[in-house]
XYZ file of C-alpha atoms in Angstrom:
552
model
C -2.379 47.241 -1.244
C -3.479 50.294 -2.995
C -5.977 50.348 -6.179
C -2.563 51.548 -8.098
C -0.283 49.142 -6.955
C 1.597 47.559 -10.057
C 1.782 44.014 -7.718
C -1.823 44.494 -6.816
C -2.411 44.767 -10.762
C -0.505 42.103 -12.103
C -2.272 38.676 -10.027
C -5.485 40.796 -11.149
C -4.080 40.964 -14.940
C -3.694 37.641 -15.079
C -6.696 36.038 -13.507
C -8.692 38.153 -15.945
C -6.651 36.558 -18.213
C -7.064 33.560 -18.143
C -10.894 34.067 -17.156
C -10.841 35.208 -20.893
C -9.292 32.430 -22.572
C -11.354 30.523 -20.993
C -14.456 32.419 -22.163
C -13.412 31.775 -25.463
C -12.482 28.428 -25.416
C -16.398 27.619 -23.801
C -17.655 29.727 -26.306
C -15.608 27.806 -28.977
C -17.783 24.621 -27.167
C -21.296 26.042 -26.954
C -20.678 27.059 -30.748
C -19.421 24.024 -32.018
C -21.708 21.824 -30.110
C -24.914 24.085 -31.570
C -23.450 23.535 -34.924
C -23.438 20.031 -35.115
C -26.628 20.116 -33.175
C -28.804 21.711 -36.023
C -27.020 19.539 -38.473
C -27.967 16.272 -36.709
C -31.647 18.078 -36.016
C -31.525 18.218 -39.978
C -30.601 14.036 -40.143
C -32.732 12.925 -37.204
C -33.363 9.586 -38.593
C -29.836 8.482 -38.653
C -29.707 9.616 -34.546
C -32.991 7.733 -34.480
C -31.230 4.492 -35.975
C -28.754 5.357 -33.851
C -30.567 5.027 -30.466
C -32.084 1.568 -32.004
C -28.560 -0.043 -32.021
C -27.938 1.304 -28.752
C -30.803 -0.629 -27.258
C -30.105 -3.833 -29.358
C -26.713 -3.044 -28.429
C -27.375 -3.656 -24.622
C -28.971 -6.706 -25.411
C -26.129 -8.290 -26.881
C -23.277 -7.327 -24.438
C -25.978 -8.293 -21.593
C -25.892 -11.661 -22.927
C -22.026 -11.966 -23.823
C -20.783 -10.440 -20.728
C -19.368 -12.192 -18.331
C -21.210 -12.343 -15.466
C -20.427 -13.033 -11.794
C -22.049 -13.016 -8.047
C -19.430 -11.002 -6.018
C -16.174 -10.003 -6.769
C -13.211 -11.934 -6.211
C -11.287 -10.653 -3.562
C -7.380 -10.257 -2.205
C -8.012 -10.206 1.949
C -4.847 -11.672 2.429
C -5.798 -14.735 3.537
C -6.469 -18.319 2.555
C -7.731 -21.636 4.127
C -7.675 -24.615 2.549
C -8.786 -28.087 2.687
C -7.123 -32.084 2.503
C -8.338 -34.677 1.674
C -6.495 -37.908 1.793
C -6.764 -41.410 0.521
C -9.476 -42.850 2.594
C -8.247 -45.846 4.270
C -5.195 -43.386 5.732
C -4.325 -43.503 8.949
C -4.032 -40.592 11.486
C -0.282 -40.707 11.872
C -0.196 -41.031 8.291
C -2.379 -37.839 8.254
C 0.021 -36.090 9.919
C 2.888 -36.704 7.708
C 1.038 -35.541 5.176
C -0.347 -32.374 6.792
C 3.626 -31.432 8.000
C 4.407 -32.041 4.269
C 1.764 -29.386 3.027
C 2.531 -27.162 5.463
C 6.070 -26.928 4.617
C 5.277 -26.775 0.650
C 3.103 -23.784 1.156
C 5.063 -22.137 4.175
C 8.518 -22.197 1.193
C 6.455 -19.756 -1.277
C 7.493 -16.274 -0.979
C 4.047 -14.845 -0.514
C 3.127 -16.427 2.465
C 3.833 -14.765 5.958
C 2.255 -17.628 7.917
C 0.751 -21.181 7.834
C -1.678 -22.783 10.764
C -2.700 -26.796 9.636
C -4.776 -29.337 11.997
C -6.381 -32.511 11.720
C -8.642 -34.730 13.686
C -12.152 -33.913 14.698
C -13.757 -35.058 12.296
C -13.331 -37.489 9.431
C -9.910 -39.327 9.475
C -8.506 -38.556 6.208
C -9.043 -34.604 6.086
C -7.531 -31.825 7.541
C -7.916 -28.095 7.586
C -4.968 -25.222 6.898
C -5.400 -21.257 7.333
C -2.272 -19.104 5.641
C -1.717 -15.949 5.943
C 0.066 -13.919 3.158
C 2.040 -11.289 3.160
C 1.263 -7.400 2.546
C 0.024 -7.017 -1.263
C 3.231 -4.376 -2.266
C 5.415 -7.303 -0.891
C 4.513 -10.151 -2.748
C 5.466 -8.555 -5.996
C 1.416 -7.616 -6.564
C 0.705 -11.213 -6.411
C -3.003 -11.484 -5.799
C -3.898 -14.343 -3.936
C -5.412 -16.226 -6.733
C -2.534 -16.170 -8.374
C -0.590 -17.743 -5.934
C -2.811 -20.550 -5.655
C -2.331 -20.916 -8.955
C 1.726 -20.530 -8.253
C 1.078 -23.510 -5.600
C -1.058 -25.766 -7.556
C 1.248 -27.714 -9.626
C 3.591 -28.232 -6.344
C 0.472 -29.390 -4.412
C -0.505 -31.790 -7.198
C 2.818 -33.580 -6.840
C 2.029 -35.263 -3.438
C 0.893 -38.346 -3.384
C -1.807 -39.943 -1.392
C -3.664 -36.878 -0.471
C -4.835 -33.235 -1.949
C -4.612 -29.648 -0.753
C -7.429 -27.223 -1.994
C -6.727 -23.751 -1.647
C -9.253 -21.081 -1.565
C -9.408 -17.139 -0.713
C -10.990 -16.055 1.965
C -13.992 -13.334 0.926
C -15.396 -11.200 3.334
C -18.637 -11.921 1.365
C -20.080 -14.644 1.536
C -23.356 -16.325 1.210
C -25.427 -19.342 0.569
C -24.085 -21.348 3.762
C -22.913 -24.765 2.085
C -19.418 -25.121 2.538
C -16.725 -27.152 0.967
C -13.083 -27.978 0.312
C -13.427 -25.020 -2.734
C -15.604 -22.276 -3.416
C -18.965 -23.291 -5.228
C -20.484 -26.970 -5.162
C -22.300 -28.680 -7.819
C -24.794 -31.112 -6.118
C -26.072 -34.821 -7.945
C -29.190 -36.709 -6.303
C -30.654 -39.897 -7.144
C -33.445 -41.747 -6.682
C -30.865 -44.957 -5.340
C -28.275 -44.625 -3.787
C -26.694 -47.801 -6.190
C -27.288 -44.985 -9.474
C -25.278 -42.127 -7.356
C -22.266 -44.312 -6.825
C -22.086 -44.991 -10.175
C -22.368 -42.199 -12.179
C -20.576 -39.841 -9.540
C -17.082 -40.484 -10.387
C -17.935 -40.039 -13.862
C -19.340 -36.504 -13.954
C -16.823 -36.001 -11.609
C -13.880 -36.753 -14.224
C -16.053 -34.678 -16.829
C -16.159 -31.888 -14.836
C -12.247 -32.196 -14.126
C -11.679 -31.634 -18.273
C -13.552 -28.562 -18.046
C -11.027 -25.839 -18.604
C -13.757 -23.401 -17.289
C -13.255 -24.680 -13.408
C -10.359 -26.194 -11.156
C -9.663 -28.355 -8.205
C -12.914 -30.302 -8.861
C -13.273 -32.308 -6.013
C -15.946 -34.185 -3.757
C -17.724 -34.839 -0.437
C -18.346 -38.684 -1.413
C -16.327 -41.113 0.788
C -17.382 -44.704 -0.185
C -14.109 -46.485 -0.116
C -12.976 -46.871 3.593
C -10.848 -50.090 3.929
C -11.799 -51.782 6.909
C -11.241 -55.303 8.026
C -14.330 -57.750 8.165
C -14.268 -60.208 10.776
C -16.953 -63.201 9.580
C -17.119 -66.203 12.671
C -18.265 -69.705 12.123
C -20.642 -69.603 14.909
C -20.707 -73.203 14.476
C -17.348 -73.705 14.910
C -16.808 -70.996 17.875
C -20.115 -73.550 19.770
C -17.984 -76.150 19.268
C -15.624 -75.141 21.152
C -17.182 -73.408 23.760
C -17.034 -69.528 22.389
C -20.279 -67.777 21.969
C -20.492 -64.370 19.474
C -20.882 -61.929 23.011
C -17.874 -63.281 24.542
C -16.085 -63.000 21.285
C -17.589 -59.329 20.337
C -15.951 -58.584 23.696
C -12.858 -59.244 23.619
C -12.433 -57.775 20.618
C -14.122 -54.861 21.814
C -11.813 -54.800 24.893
C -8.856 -54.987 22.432
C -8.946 -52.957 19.664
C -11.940 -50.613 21.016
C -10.392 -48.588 23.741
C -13.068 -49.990 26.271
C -13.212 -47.721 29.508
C -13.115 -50.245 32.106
C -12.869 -47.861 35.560
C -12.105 -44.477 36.785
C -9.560 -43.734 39.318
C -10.640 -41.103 41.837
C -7.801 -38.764 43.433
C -8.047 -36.316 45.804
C -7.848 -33.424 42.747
C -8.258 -35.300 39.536
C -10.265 -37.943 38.139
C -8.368 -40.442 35.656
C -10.192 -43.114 32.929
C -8.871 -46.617 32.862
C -8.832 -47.096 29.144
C -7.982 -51.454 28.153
C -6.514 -51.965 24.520
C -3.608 -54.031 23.157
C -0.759 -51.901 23.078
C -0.076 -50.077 19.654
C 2.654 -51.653 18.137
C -0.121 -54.615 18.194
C -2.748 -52.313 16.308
C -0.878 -50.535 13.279
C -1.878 -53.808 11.229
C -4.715 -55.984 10.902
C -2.517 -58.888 10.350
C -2.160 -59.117 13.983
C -6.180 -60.775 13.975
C -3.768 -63.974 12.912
C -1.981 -64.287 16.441
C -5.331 -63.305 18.225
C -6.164 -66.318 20.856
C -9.005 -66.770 23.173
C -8.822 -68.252 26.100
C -11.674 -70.371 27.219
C -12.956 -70.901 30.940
C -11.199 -74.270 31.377
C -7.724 -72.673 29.942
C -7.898 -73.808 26.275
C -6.345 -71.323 23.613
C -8.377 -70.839 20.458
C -6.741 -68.728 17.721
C -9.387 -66.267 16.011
C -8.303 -67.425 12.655
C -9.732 -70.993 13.699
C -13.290 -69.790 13.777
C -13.212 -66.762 11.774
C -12.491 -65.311 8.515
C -11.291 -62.033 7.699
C -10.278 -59.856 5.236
C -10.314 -56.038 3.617
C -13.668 -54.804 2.680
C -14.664 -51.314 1.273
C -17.363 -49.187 3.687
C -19.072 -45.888 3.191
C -17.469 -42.999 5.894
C -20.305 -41.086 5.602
C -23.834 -41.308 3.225
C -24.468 -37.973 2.419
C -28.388 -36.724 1.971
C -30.169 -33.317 0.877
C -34.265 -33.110 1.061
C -34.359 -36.994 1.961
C -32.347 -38.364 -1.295
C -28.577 -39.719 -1.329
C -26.591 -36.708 -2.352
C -23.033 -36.361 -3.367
C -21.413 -32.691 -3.275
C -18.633 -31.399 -6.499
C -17.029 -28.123 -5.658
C -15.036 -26.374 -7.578
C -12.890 -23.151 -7.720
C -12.569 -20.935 -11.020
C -9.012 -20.316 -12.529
C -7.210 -17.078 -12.536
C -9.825 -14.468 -15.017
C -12.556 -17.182 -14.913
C -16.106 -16.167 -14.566
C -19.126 -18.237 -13.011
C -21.444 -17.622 -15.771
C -19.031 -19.526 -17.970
C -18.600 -22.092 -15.427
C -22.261 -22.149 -14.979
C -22.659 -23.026 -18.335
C -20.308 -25.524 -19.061
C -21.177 -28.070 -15.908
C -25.071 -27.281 -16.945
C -24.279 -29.027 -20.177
C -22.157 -31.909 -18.737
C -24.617 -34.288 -17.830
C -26.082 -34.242 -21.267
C -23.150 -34.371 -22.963
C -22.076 -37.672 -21.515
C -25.399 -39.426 -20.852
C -26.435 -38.949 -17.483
C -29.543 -40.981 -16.894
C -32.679 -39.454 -16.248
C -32.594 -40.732 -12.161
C -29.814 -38.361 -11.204
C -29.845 -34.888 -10.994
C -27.489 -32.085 -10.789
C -28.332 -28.657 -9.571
C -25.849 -25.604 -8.239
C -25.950 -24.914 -4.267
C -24.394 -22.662 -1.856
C -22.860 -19.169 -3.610
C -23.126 -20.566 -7.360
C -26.920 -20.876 -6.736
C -27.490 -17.409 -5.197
C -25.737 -16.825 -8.520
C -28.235 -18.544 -10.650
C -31.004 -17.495 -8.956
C -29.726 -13.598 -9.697
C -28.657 -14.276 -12.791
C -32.081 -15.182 -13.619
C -33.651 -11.816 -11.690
C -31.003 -9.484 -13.001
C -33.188 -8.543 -16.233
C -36.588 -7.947 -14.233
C -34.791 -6.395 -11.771
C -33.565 -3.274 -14.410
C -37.077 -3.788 -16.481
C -38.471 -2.889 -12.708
C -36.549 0.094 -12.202
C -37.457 1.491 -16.241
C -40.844 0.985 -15.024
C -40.633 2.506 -11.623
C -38.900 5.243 -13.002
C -41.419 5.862 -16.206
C -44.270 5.921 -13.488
C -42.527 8.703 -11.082
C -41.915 10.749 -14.354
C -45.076 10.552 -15.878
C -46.641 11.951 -12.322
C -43.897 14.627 -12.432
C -44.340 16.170 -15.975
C -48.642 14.780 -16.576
C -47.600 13.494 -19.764
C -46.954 9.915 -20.921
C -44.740 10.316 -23.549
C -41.572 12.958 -22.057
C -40.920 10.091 -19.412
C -40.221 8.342 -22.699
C -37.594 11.012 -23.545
C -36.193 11.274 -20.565
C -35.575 7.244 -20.160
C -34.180 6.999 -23.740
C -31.091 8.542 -22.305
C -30.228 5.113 -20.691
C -29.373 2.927 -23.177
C -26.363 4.878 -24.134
C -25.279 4.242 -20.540
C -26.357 0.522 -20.233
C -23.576 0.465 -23.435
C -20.892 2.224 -21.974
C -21.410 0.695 -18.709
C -20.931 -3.052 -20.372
C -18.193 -2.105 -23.062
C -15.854 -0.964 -19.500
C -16.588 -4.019 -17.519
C -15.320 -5.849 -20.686
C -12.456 -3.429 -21.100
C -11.191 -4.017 -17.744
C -11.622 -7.650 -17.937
C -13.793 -7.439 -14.931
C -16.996 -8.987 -14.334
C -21.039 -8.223 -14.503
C -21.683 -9.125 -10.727
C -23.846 -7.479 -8.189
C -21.659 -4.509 -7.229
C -21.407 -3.731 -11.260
C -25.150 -3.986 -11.023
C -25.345 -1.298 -8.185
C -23.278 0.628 -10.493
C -26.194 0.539 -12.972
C -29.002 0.928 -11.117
C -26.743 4.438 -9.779
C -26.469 5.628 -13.861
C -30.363 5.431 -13.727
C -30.305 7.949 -11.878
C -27.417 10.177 -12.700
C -27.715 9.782 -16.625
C -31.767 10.776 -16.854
C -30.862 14.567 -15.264
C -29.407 15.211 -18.592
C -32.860 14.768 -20.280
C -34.666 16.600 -17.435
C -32.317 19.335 -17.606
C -33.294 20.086 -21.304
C -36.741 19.066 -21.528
C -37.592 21.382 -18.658
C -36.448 24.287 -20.212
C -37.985 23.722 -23.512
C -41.121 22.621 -21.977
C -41.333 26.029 -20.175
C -40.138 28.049 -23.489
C -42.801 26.513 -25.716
C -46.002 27.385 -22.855
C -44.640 30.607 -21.830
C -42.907 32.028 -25.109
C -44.735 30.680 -27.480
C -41.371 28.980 -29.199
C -41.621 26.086 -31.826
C -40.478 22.642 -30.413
C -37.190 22.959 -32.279
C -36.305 26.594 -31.458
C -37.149 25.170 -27.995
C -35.169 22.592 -27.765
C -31.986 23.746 -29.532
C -32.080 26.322 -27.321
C -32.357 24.229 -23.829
C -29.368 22.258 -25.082
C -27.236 25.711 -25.645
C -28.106 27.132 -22.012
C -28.219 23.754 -20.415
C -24.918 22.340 -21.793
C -22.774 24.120 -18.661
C -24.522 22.431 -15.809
C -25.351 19.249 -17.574
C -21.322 18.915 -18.146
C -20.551 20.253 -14.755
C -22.733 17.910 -12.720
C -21.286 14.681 -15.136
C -18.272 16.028 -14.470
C -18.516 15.957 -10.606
C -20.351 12.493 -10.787
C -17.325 10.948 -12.985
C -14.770 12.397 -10.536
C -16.234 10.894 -7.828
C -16.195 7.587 -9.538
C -12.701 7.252 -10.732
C -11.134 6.454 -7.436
C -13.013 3.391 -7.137
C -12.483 2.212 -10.828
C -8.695 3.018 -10.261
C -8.580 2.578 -6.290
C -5.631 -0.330 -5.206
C -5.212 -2.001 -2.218
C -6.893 -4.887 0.202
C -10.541 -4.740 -0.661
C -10.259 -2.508 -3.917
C -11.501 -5.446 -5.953
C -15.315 -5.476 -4.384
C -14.972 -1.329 -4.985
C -13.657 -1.560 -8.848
C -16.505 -2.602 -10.678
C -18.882 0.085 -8.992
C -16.475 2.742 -10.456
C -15.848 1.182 -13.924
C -19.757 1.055 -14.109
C -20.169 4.586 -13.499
C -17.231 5.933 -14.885
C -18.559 3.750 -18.759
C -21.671 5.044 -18.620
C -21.579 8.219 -17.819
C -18.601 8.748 -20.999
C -20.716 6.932 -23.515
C -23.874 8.431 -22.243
C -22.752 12.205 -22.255
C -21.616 12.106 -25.864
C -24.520 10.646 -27.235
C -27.368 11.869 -24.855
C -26.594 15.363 -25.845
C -27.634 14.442 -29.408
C -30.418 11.782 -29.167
C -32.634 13.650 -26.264
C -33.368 16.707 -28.600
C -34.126 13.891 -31.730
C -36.622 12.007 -29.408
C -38.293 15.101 -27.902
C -38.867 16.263 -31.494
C -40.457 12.939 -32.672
C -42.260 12.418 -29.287
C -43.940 15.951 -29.538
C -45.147 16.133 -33.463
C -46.425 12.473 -32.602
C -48.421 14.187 -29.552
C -49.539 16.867 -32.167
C -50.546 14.011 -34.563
C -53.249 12.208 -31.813
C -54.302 15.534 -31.163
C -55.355 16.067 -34.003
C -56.615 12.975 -34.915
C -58.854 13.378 -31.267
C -59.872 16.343 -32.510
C -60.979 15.128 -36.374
C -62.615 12.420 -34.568
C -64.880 14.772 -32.421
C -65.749 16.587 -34.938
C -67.083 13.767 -36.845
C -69.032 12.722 -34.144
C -70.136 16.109 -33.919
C -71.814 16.152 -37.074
C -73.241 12.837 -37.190
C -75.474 14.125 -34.455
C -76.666 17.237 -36.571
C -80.044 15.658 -38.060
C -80.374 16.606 -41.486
């Protein structure tokens, strides 16, 4: 279009505009913001006092925050674990497995529901569900509908279902019929067995943690079988013939193989089953002797139910009994952490048995622990690079005091959103370390470089690095909070191991920008008239040396 085209002229009009207003309005900004700059340049002390609180501030919300390994996640999936009464039998296993399966396959979350027993231990048996797409289950996350499916489950009598969410994290390797296992050892096996159950009913009271459960499986009913071997002489039975034919009875003795042409086919001897559902049947059990008397069992024997051990559980060569545990719906492991730490003192626990976290909830506590020389680790790596950067040991000094302020903001989201302190949140911090400190750098370059080349004072220095430098300090926090928001408000399968990366970010950098812009000028100024003060003070001191060497 031509130069003098009125529709060439008008878009033009416009954009200039509005490039204008906006002029004004960042002009309106830089003014205000060097306004209230001199005025808190005038009050530095109370900035000062200010960046004190911050730092005690972190302190406190470190230690009151709850804290976490990984997030909890919604993949859509759950498995789950049953444990029955442990004398049950298998067909009775199966009843009850048909019966859980049908109680979780009626809730309206769940798409589909795979259960199987056998294997292994008699009275347990493993289930995998599948739930339906987040948007239809009503936003349900799969916590909560464990939590929707606990009372139902609790109703069934005989055995338990424990339901857990599958994570695509995990770690530690110990596994269990819930999510994180509490371990007791003792010195005898006699001191485990007794004091088991009780922690394990403390730890049930804990409102902290849910579906406490254990690995210990000490009361398997079996039937003992005690012969008179003087009686069974007597009358012509010895304890190999009888072990035998008991053996060949209730044992499911192979006894041959029969070969065809294609297939091979075992020759298993036993009583038939209507004979085994019962040991009562050990009454009508008859032997017969080589010159064809009948001796009934219950002449030379006695028997009756006894209690055994299924399985004697050990870790590093001492008699070990597992607790897991899951958390409830906005439970954190730090809390749980704490309140099964104080259990066994609370109720008396002898000295002899000993409790200690395993699997994921010790990875946990072993973090937890390395969490605050982990950040004290990257302050000092950080203070190092800085110091080699600018040849100066106290600037790094200004330039890390810019962190606090984002350690605070950081915390005060996490406990906004209800979310955790875990290792993703962590991430999240170690990221502000970096992003946060180019605030500092941005200004204490420039009035670094106006005080050696110019001559300025440090405060005409400074004041003016924050004017000029207040654009691309906004502009790049801008761009890095941006970025960040679509993980702290991101939806959706996996969102919940994204979330607290983004809250972290988004926290710190908000808190940090507000105050950063204030306290970084206050430090610098204290920092540099306490560099003029040594200076002087190095320089007083060589000059007294100076003349105590001039003889007199």
């Amino acid at each position: 279009a031509a130069p003098g085209n009125p529709v060439a002229r008008g878009p033009a009009r416009a954009w200039n505009s509005v490039t204008r207003a906006s002029a004004r309005v960042w002009r309106g900004v830089v003014d205000g913001y060097s306004s209230s700059l001199s005025w808190v340049l005038d009050h530095a002390g109370l900035m000062l006092l200010l960046l004190l609180v911050t730092i005690g501030l972190n302190v406190y919300l470190y230690t009151i925050v709850p804290k976490g390994f990984f997030p909890q996640q919604d993949t859509g999936r759950l498995s789950g674990s049953i444990q029955a009464d442990q004398g049950i039998s298998f067909q009775s296993m199966e009843k009850k497995l048909e019966t859980f399966v049908s109680i979780v396959g009626r809730d309206p979350a769940v798409a589909t529901v795979v259960g199987f027993t056998g294997g292994g231990q008699r009275n347990s048996a493993s289930m995998f569900i599948t739930l339906k797409p987040l948007a239809e289950r009503g936003a349900m996350t799969s916590d909560q509908v464990i939590a929707r499916l606990r009372p139902q489950l609790a109703r069934e009598p005989g055995a338990r279902l424990f339901l857990q969410s599958t994570q695509e994290l995990r770690a530690g390797g110990r596994s269990g019929a819930a999510q994180y296992q509490y371990t007791l050892q003792a010195d005898e096996l006699a001191v485990l067995r007794a004091w088991e159950p009780r922690v394990r009913l403390a730890l049930a009271e804990l409102p902290e943690i849910t579906d406490v459960n254990t690995d210990t499986q000490d009361r398997g009913e079996q039937t003992s079988v005690i012969v008179d071997r003087d009686a069974a002489a007597r009358l012509g039975l010895d304890m190999r013939r009888i072990s035998a034919s008991l053996n060949n009875a209730f044992g499911q003795r192979q006894v041959s193989t029969i070969y065809n042409p294609l297939n091979q086919y075992r020759v298993v001897m036993e009583v038939a089953p209507r004979y085994w559902q019962s040991p009562e049947i050990l009454r009508d059990f008859v032997f017969v002797t080589a010159d064809g008397r009948s001796i009934p069992l219950a002449s030379i024997a006695t028997f009756g139910p006894t209690n055994t051990p299924l399985a004697v559980n050990h870790q590093s060569g001492f008699a070990a009994s597992t607790l897991s545990f899951n958390l409830p719906v906005g439970g954190s492991l730090s809390s749980a952490r704490e309140a099964i730490s104080g259990t066994l003192a609370r109720i008396g626990a002898p000295s002899t048995l000993q409790g200690g976290f395993q699997g994921t909830a010790r990875l946990f506590t072993s973090s937890f622990e390395s969490q605050p020389w982990l950040i004290l680790a990257a302050f000092v790596a950080m203070y190092i690079v800085l110091g080699i950067l600018y040849e100066s040991t106290l600037h790094p000094v200004t330039i890390l005091s810019t962190l606090p302020s984002a350690g605070v903001g950081a915390l005060l989201a996490l406990m906004i959103a209800k979310s955790e302190f875990n290792i993703i949140a962590l991430i999240g911090v170690l990221l502000l370390i970096g992003i946060v400190k180019k605030n500092a750098i941005m200004m204490i370059d420039f009035a670094l470089d106006a005080q050696r080349r110019r001559g300025l004072s440090p405060r005409a220095a400074i004041e003016e690095a924050c004017r000029l430098r207040l654009r691309p300090i906004l502009m790049t926090t801008m761009a890095a909070l941006l970025g960040a928001l679509p993980l702290a408000l991101g939806s959706g399968d996996g969102a919940e191991l994204r979330q607290p990366l983004g809250i972290a970010i988004v926290g710190g950098l908000v808190v940090s920008q507000v105050l950063t812009l204030y306290t970084t000028p206050v430090v610098y100024l204290h920092l540099d008239r306490m560099r003029d003060f040594f200076l002087r003070r190095r320089a007083s001191l060589r000059a007294w040396r100076t003349r105590s060497q001039v003889p007199a």
